Amino acid sequence: MHAFDVLGDPVRPTDQYWKGITMSTYEVTRTETIGATPDRITPLITRFPAWQQWSPFERSDPELRRSYRGPAEGAGAEFERGLSALKTLAEARADDPT
């Protein structure tokens, strides 16, 4: 939804505009091209302990407590870091690079 003033310039909605509007779900998507084959990249994503090697969030506090549950990798693996929300890997497919 876009709003415009009398001159046709865009107007940013105010906080009052958004009051009472809540999102029940949302999705964030990002695409990155990596110069490596899926068989080299997939284990870095599907094994939560490997995230310490590449995730900038992991580097922010190396002393932070981490807990892992479920399988060591792949679907059903769970990871919790400090007070952050539990992350569960729903699906992992090395044959699908998307």
XYZ file of C-alpha atoms in Angstrom:
98
model
C 0.000 0.000 0.000
C 1.397 3.387 -0.965
C 0.315 6.834 0.191
C 1.032 10.080 -1.652
C 0.719 13.726 -0.675
C -1.048 16.355 -2.787
C 2.053 16.836 -4.948
C 2.290 13.127 -5.682
C 5.329 12.547 -3.471
C 5.352 9.306 -1.479
C 4.423 9.591 2.187
C 5.754 7.114 4.705
C 2.999 5.598 6.838
C 3.141 6.694 10.474
C 3.336 4.412 13.479
C -0.359 5.127 14.000
C -1.010 3.660 10.549
C 0.525 0.334 11.611
C -1.069 0.275 15.073
C -3.131 -2.848 15.532
C -1.683 -4.584 12.472
C 0.226 -7.729 13.384
C 1.898 -10.357 11.270
C 1.213 -13.911 12.341
C 3.961 -15.358 10.148
C 6.700 -14.044 7.933
C 9.475 -15.387 5.754
C 12.892 -13.945 5.013
C 14.653 -15.129 1.877
C 18.158 -14.391 0.676
C 20.114 -15.783 -2.243
C 23.885 -16.052 -2.354
C 26.139 -17.635 -4.964
C 28.898 -19.734 -3.416
C 31.857 -20.962 -5.437
C 31.751 -24.538 -4.131
C 29.871 -27.742 -4.811
C 26.802 -28.692 -2.730
C 28.621 -31.675 -1.187
C 31.148 -29.258 0.366
C 28.600 -26.659 1.513
C 25.719 -28.840 2.747
C 27.526 -30.211 5.858
C 28.297 -26.640 6.952
C 24.569 -25.903 6.988
C 23.047 -29.212 8.092
C 25.396 -29.718 11.073
C 24.612 -26.988 13.575
C 28.022 -27.185 15.362
C 29.644 -26.295 12.011
C 27.867 -22.919 12.087
C 30.643 -21.674 14.386
C 32.967 -21.795 11.356
C 30.973 -19.359 9.209
C 28.106 -17.619 11.024
C 28.785 -13.994 12.047
C 26.295 -14.471 14.900
C 28.435 -17.275 16.302
C 31.525 -15.081 16.235
C 29.784 -12.321 18.203
C 30.055 -14.283 21.468
C 32.215 -17.429 21.318
C 31.611 -18.090 25.057
C 27.843 -18.303 24.623
C 26.256 -21.597 25.656
C 25.003 -23.791 22.862
C 22.866 -26.908 23.074
C 22.152 -29.494 20.407
C 19.404 -32.125 20.406
C 18.131 -34.758 18.047
C 20.167 -36.151 15.170
C 23.703 -34.833 14.636
C 22.713 -33.426 11.252
C 19.864 -33.131 8.801
C 16.119 -33.084 9.352
C 15.138 -33.039 13.014
C 18.445 -31.638 14.285
C 17.861 -28.912 16.879
C 20.055 -26.058 18.059
C 19.617 -23.466 20.781
C 22.075 -20.670 21.458
C 21.898 -18.677 24.684
C 18.439 -17.205 25.085
C 17.618 -17.311 21.378
C 14.782 -19.333 19.924
C 15.187 -23.025 19.250
C 16.090 -23.753 15.633
C 14.977 -27.014 14.046
C 16.237 -28.161 10.664
C 13.143 -29.185 8.708
C 14.751 -30.514 5.540
C 18.222 -30.849 4.067
C 18.876 -31.807 0.459
C 22.350 -31.694 -1.044
C 20.871 -32.566 -4.448
C 18.925 -29.280 -4.584
C 21.244 -26.250 -4.578
C 18.380 -23.791 -3.995
